[in-house]
Amino acid sequence: MKICLMGFGAVGQGVARVISLKNDHLNDKYGLDVKIVAVTDTSGAAIAEEGLDPDLLLEIKSKTGKVCDYPEKGISDLDALSVLDQVEYDCLVEVTPTNIQDGEPAKTLMIKAMADKKDVVTSNKGPLALSFSDLIKNAQENDVQFKFEASVGGAMPIINFAQQTLPGCDIESIFGILNGTTNFILSRMTREGSSYENTLQEAQQMGIAETDPTQDVEGIDAACKTVILANSILGMDVTLKDVELDGISRITSESIALAKKEGFLIKLIAEVSSHTLKVSPRLVREGSPYSVEGTLNMATLKTDLADEVTVVGRGAGSIETAAAILSDLVNIWKSK
Amino acid sequence: MRTNLVLELLDVPGQLVGVLEPIGGLGANIVTVIHQRDVKTERGTVPVQITLEGDEENLDLVLKELERLGISVIEIDGVLRKEKITTILIGNIVDRDVKDTMDQINQLQGVRVADLDLKMAEEPLESSAKIIVEADYGKRDEVMDKIHKIAENKDFLVISEV
Ligand SMILES: NC(=O)c1ccc[n+]([C@@H]2O[C@H](COP(=O)([O-])OP(=O)(O)OC[C@H]3O[C@@H](n4cnc5c(N)ncnc54)[C@H](OP(=O)(O)O)[C@@H]3O)[C@@H](O)[C@H]2O)c1
């Protein structure tokens, strides 16, 4: 299977690493040989029909920061769209940054790949939260596969889990903690009794929260995931503007203490059901499935036949997120 | 053993059968059913009084099944069932008239504020209040709607139970 890897940041490098680690295993078990035939970042691209060496790619990227420095195969200033025209491939793996204004450049790249009859795997929430039905329509019209397990909950199985493991159940609602950064901040505030501002700073120093934490703390990231789950699992047709939103920036240590006295914790919860799409701080029972700590993500699916089913896992991380992308690649391969 | 239940059903065709069937399947006998269609509530529900006979285990199963079906049992053997609803508000609670906040909630029928715990912050805009409301069974949505309306007017953040 020849893949084009668009974006070579934390997730893109994770993909290269898991391919390097797992290719023999995949070959033995499924007869799958994943070849990276092209990779791009903001510097340009590296292209090789016979496949690039993932370890060398990682080494170059860590040394110079540019994939275009790959020996002989690197090309500077080549934009991702033209790369797709220059190389033979089977599947686009799209891992550029999330853009919640217009979903670009990811959206154009994915639609082009689909029009060229290529399968698409992505971890990018932007285009999914803004143009889900458009993308699905393109995939269907071109009869290609479109998978995005990594976009919600990183390594925590949820989309494929609902679709493949619970295919006979109607999923009535999903309640989940879909953002690791805010879960870390709230867990820490609960343990230490510290203020929101201090805990956010600490999370930034640890590299858990970004310099501009808006997307996480205002609940926008969780709202994007809410949209993806509503569309892909509950069969709705909604976008980001349909989600009611309250973040965690108003949460105080006093409110957490009040909750604790009654045996509750405060968590940023995404609620997904046919009548409510909402991200807001909520009270959850200590010791319940919602009480996961640190950067962990979780989700409880309420079903008609199996009652409640809960999944927990790592919502972010280079290798963890790449693991979800690899599951999508293997699933596509197995379906051929 | 006999138990009297009062259920709240929507006044639409098929509702009653939809409840009686599963009860029959759980080993409890239905002795009487009184369907008072003329005492409709504001929400368009009618109370249905059902007398069941069975052993305690079967009656427990019936209550669990009704809960799973999303049917409110508002009274068991003449005693109104209550539920406790905990909410935390963050905002300028004190300056925005705490008493009025309580009064507005207490005005709902079958609902009362059972506990209020205020915590002041250095910054008055960030004070928190925990409110525990005791309400007749099935009133949760009504109570939460009310609290959300008050919060919208007074710019409070509402933290409600999942
Ligand atoms: N990190 C996680 O744990 C995680 C988990 C789940 C989902 N995701 C999602 O996965 C995606 C990738 O995340 P990440 O953490 O890997 O981001 P990242 O570290 O910021 O990497 C983004 C990569 O895309 C490249 N890039 C930026 N703009 C581009 C453009 N216009 N065209 C082509 N390439 C471009 C960057 O190039 P340079 O290297 O030259 O800057 C970089 O290689 C995001 O959509 C994110 O939301 C991430």
PDB file of N, CA and C in Angstrom, chain B residues 22-59:
ATOM      1  N   PRO B  22     -44.476  -4.785  28.933  1.00  0.00           N
ATOM      2  CA  PRO B  22     -43.242  -5.203  29.608  1.00  0.00           C
ATOM      3  C   PRO B  22     -43.474  -5.603  31.071  1.00  0.00           C
ATOM      4  N   ILE B  23     -44.436  -4.969  31.752  1.00  0.00           N
ATOM      5  CA  ILE B  23     -44.702  -5.331  33.147  1.00  0.00           C
ATOM      6  C   ILE B  23     -45.187  -6.771  33.215  1.00  0.00           C
ATOM      7  N   GLY B  24     -46.104  -7.107  32.325  1.00  0.00           N
ATOM      8  CA  GLY B  24     -46.640  -8.463  32.280  1.00  0.00           C
ATOM      9  C   GLY B  24     -45.542  -9.503  32.097  1.00  0.00           C
ATOM     10  N   GLY B  25     -44.527  -9.130  31.320  1.00  0.00           N
ATOM     11  CA  GLY B  25     -43.450 -10.069  31.019  1.00  0.00           C
ATOM     12  C   GLY B  25     -42.476 -10.272  32.157  1.00  0.00           C
ATOM     13  N   LEU B  26     -42.599  -9.519  33.246  1.00  0.00           N
ATOM     14  CA  LEU B  26     -41.601  -9.596  34.320  1.00  0.00           C
ATOM     15  C   LEU B  26     -42.117 -10.345  35.545  1.00  0.00           C
ATOM     16  N   GLY B  27     -43.200 -11.065  35.391  1.00  0.00           N
ATOM     17  CA  GLY B  27     -43.673 -11.901  36.486  1.00  0.00           C
ATOM     18  C   GLY B  27     -44.502 -11.186  37.526  1.00  0.00           C
ATOM     19  N   ALA B  28     -44.939  -9.948  37.242  1.00  0.00           N
ATOM     20  CA  ALA B  28     -45.842  -9.266  38.173  1.00  0.00           C
ATOM     21  C   ALA B  28     -47.235  -9.255  37.546  1.00  0.00           C
ATOM     22  N   ASN B  29     -48.258  -9.440  38.372  1.00  0.00           N
ATOM     23  CA  ASN B  29     -49.624  -9.400  37.847  1.00  0.00           C
ATOM     24  C   ASN B  29     -50.206  -8.012  37.971  1.00  0.00           C
ATOM     25  N   ILE B  30     -50.883  -7.592  36.931  1.00  0.00           N
ATOM     26  CA  ILE B  30     -51.524  -6.283  36.992  1.00  0.00           C
ATOM     27  C   ILE B  30     -52.927  -6.484  37.536  1.00  0.00           C
ATOM     28  N   VAL B  31     -53.220  -5.854  38.674  1.00  0.00           N
ATOM     29  CA  VAL B  31     -54.519  -6.050  39.314  1.00  0.00           C
ATOM     30  C   VAL B  31     -55.530  -5.012  38.805  1.00  0.00           C
ATOM     31  N   THR B  32     -55.146  -3.728  38.881  1.00  0.00           N
ATOM     32  CA  THR B  32     -56.045  -2.696  38.333  1.00  0.00           C
ATOM     33  C   THR B  32     -55.230  -1.631  37.610  1.00  0.00           C
ATOM     34  N   VAL B  33     -55.903  -0.991  36.676  1.00  0.00           N
ATOM     35  CA  VAL B  33     -55.296   0.146  35.980  1.00  0.00           C
ATOM     36  C   VAL B  33     -56.327   1.258  35.963  1.00  0.00           C
ATOM     37  N   ILE B  34     -55.975   2.414  36.505  1.00  0.00           N
ATOM     38  CA  ILE B  34     -56.886   3.565  36.422  1.00  0.00           C
ATOM     39  C   ILE B  34     -56.199   4.655  35.615  1.00  0.00           C
ATOM     40  N   HIS B  35     -56.797   4.956  34.504  1.00  0.00           N
ATOM     41  CA  HIS B  35     -56.207   5.883  33.549  1.00  0.00           C
ATOM     42  C   HIS B  35     -57.020   7.169  33.615  1.00  0.00           C
ATOM     43  N   GLN B  36     -56.482   8.220  34.240  1.00  0.00           N
ATOM     44  CA  GLN B  36     -57.276   9.446  34.432  1.00  0.00           C
ATOM     45  C   GLN B  36     -56.983  10.458  33.331  1.00  0.00           C
ATOM     46  N   ARG B  37     -57.636  10.278  32.194  1.00  0.00           N
ATOM     47  CA  ARG B  37     -57.291  11.118  31.047  1.00  0.00           C
ATOM     48  C   ARG B  37     -57.776  12.560  31.192  1.00  0.00           C
ATOM     49  N   ASP B  38     -58.658  12.788  32.170  1.00  0.00           N
ATOM     50  CA  ASP B  38     -59.176  14.150  32.313  1.00  0.00           C
ATOM     51  C   ASP B  38     -58.290  15.033  33.202  1.00  0.00           C
ATOM     52  N   VAL B  39     -57.274  14.462  33.859  1.00  0.00           N
ATOM     53  CA  VAL B  39     -56.400  15.317  34.670  1.00  0.00           C
ATOM     54  C   VAL B  39     -55.022  15.489  34.021  1.00  0.00           C
ATOM     55  N   LYS B  40     -55.054  16.059  32.864  1.00  0.00           N
ATOM     56  CA  LYS B  40     -53.817  16.285  32.118  1.00  0.00           C
ATOM     57  C   LYS B  40     -52.969  17.377  32.781  1.00  0.00           C
ATOM     58  N   THR B  41     -51.635  17.165  32.864  1.00  0.00           N
ATOM     59  CA  THR B  41     -50.752  18.212  33.387  1.00  0.00           C
ATOM     60  C   THR B  41     -50.421  19.205  32.271  1.00  0.00           C
ATOM     61  N   GLU B  42     -49.713  20.291  32.695  1.00  0.00           N
ATOM     62  CA  GLU B  42     -49.291  21.299  31.712  1.00  0.00           C
ATOM     63  C   GLU B  42     -48.435  20.682  30.615  1.00  0.00           C
ATOM     64  N   ARG B  43     -47.663  19.678  30.982  1.00  0.00           N
ATOM     65  CA  ARG B  43     -46.757  19.075  30.007  1.00  0.00           C
ATOM     66  C   ARG B  43     -47.437  18.041  29.107  1.00  0.00           C
ATOM     67  N   GLY B  44     -48.763  17.928  29.272  1.00  0.00           N
ATOM     68  CA  GLY B  44     -49.494  17.002  28.407  1.00  0.00           C
ATOM     69  C   GLY B  44     -49.389  15.558  28.854  1.00  0.00           C
ATOM     70  N   THR B  45     -49.082  15.335  30.149  1.00  0.00           N
ATOM     71  CA  THR B  45     -49.023  13.964  30.634  1.00  0.00           C
ATOM     72  C   THR B  45     -50.262  13.678  31.487  1.00  0.00           C
ATOM     73  N   VAL B  46     -50.610  12.401  31.569  1.00  0.00           N
ATOM     74  CA  VAL B  46     -51.727  12.019  32.429  1.00  0.00           C
ATOM     75  C   VAL B  46     -51.229  11.000  33.445  1.00  0.00           C
ATOM     76  N   PRO B  47     -51.724  11.067  34.686  1.00  0.00           N
ATOM     77  CA  PRO B  47     -51.324  10.071  35.671  1.00  0.00           C
ATOM     78  C   PRO B  47     -52.071   8.758  35.439  1.00  0.00           C
ATOM     79  N   VAL B  48     -51.369   7.649  35.601  1.00  0.00           N
ATOM     80  CA  VAL B  48     -51.997   6.338  35.471  1.00  0.00           C
ATOM     81  C   VAL B  48     -51.687   5.570  36.739  1.00  0.00           C
ATOM     82  N   GLN B  49     -52.754   5.108  37.403  1.00  0.00           N
ATOM     83  CA  GLN B  49     -52.541   4.391  38.650  1.00  0.00           C
ATOM     84  C   GLN B  49     -52.586   2.898  38.350  1.00  0.00           C
ATOM     85  N   ILE B  50     -51.559   2.199  38.776  1.00  0.00           N
ATOM     86  CA  ILE B  50     -51.506   0.759  38.495  1.00  0.00           C
ATOM     87  C   ILE B  50     -51.292   0.007  39.806  1.00  0.00           C
ATOM     88  N   THR B  51     -52.082  -1.032  40.030  1.00  0.00           N
ATOM     89  CA  THR B  51     -51.832  -1.890  41.186  1.00  0.00           C
ATOM     90  C   THR B  51     -51.252  -3.201  40.676  1.00  0.00           C
ATOM     91  N   LEU B  52     -50.125  -3.556  41.269  1.00  0.00           N
ATOM     92  CA  LEU B  52     -49.435  -4.772  40.840  1.00  0.00           C
ATOM     93  C   LEU B  52     -49.384  -5.774  41.979  1.00  0.00           C
ATOM     94  N   GLU B  53     -49.345  -7.052  41.624  1.00  0.00           N
ATOM     95  CA  GLU B  53     -49.150  -8.074  42.636  1.00  0.00           C
ATOM     96  C   GLU B  53     -47.968  -8.937  42.193  1.00  0.00           C
ATOM     97  N   GLY B  54     -47.066  -9.216  43.132  1.00  0.00           N
ATOM     98  CA  GLY B  54     -45.909 -10.047  42.793  1.00  0.00           C
ATOM     99  C   GLY B  54     -44.972 -10.044  43.971  1.00  0.00           C
ATOM    100  N   ASP B  55     -43.887 -10.846  43.898  1.00  0.00           N
ATOM    101  CA  ASP B  55     -42.976 -10.746  45.041  1.00  0.00           C
ATOM    102  C   ASP B  55     -42.042  -9.555  44.828  1.00  0.00           C
ATOM    103  N   GLU B  56     -41.310  -9.231  45.918  1.00  0.00           N
ATOM    104  CA  GLU B  56     -40.546  -7.989  45.915  1.00  0.00           C
ATOM    105  C   GLU B  56     -39.575  -7.906  44.743  1.00  0.00           C
ATOM    106  N   GLU B  57     -38.938  -9.062  44.459  1.00  0.00           N
ATOM    107  CA  GLU B  57     -37.965  -9.086  43.371  1.00  0.00           C
ATOM    108  C   GLU B  57     -38.591  -8.657  42.055  1.00  0.00           C
ATOM    109  N   ASN B  58     -39.762  -9.213  41.772  1.00  0.00           N
ATOM    110  CA  ASN B  58     -40.414  -8.886  40.501  1.00  0.00           C
ATOM    111  C   ASN B  58     -40.816  -7.419  40.444  1.00  0.00           C
ATOM    112  N   LEU B  59     -41.288  -6.904  41.584  1.00  0.00           N
ATOM    113  CA  LEU B  59     -41.685  -5.498  41.603  1.00  0.00           C
ATOM    114  C   LEU B  59     -40.468  -4.585  41.391  1.00  0.00           C
TER     115      LEU B  59
END
